[in-house]
Amino acid sequence: MLAFLQAAQPSGLPEHKITNMFNPLTTPAKVEFNMGMLEFAITGAIFAVVAGLLIYTMIRFRRRRNDDSRQEPAQIYGSNQIEAAWTVIPILVVFVIAGVSARSVWGVEDASPPANALHVTVIGHRYWWEVHYPFYNVVTANEIHVPVSRNRDRATYLEYKSADVIHSLWVPELGGKTDLIPNRVNHTWIDPSTPGIFWGSCTEFCGVQHANMLLQIVAQEPEDFDRWMAAQQHPQPAAAEISAGQKRFQTAGCWACHAVKGTHFIGKIGPDLTHLMSRREIGSGVLDNTPANLQAWVVNPQQAKPGCLMPQSKLDGTPLDELITYLETLK
Ligand code: CUA
């Protein structure tokens, strides 16, 4: 079993940690990018014409040394042609921009999921992302694995909810921002065309750790994604005897917020830890998931992420070692 767990690691994928909205890699992102570029071109042309005329006028009609300052320039009163032009042209421009925007927005929103689409529910929390795969009974956090999609085959449909305040999710390479709003469900979809790890963040101010509410979308070849999903579907194997670390998990109160599938730990407030060690980051992107960082995080999450809702464990010595040893078995 360990062999396929390791094979499911997303190693070797190109990582897009510095995001780039000029590199759209999904159908919705391309539609939005093309719309943005067209509007940029139209407004850029208007700017060039207005600024050009302004500069030409300033230079051509500037005050010269031997100007007679008492002489008035030629006075022109009204011109039906000019007034019609500067009324009609802006109206046409507004209609074109409104039409293009409406077509792009509806074109993205109206797309219905193909039969083999992957459905993912993302729930925003202060300050992390809960990720559900409802048809697979898998829950994870801060890392959304999706298959690479070609010609919309195996595209991913995302449903956005919030557990507390308004968040907004933006992964620039994969599409525009979508808000996660309490008591409301928003939708979007992605069909990443190339494998990679795409970083995103929260873009709606939601509290002190708003800036550290990072997430990654891991787009894998469909076979790799299927392997990852198979590994995630496994509950933790039931041990004959409860380990010392598991007891610590219970006595330290970790279970009140965290779940581990296959055990009696079913906390719902914090991230599901069933396959904690398969994730790349701790604390929604603030620390790499290494044993030393995991220990530092458990001892005092407020050090790495002041204001996050996870309290200090106050553990040290053997109890801490036992707990970390247990967490590291959650592969
Ligand atoms: Cu969540 Cu800002």
GROMACS .gro file of N, CA, C and O and ligand atoms in nm, residues 167 202 204-206 210 213, ligand 1:
model
   30
  167HIS      N    1  -1.512   3.501   0.177
  167HIS     CA    2  -1.378   3.484   0.123
  167HIS      C    3  -1.390   3.492  -0.030
  167HIS      O    4  -1.501   3.494  -0.083
  202CYS      N    5  -0.671   3.391  -0.098
  202CYS     CA    6  -0.798   3.456  -0.068
  202CYS      C    7  -0.785   3.602  -0.111
  202CYS      O    8  -0.684   3.666  -0.085
  204GLU      N    9  -1.048   3.837  -0.064
  204GLU     CA   10  -1.150   3.920   0.000
  204GLU      C   11  -1.108   3.929   0.147
  204GLU      O   12  -1.098   3.825   0.213
  205PHE      N   13  -1.086   4.051   0.196
  205PHE     CA   14  -1.034   4.064   0.332
  205PHE      C   15  -1.127   3.996   0.433
  205PHE      O   16  -1.246   4.028   0.441
  206CYS      N   17  -1.072   3.899   0.509
  206CYS     CA   18  -1.157   3.818   0.595
  206CYS      C   19  -1.106   3.814   0.739
  206CYS      O   20  -1.163   3.747   0.823
  210HIS      N   21  -0.591   3.683   0.657
  210HIS     CA   22  -0.640   3.684   0.518
  210HIS      C   23  -0.526   3.659   0.418
  210HIS      O   24  -0.541   3.581   0.324
  213MET      N   25  -0.393   3.282   0.361
  213MET     CA   26  -0.497   3.183   0.333
  213MET      C   27  -0.470   3.133   0.192
  213MET      O   28  -0.543   3.162   0.099
  332CUA    CU1   29  -1.028   3.444   0.344
  332CUA    CU2   30  -0.946   3.658   0.296
   0.00000   0.00000   0.00000
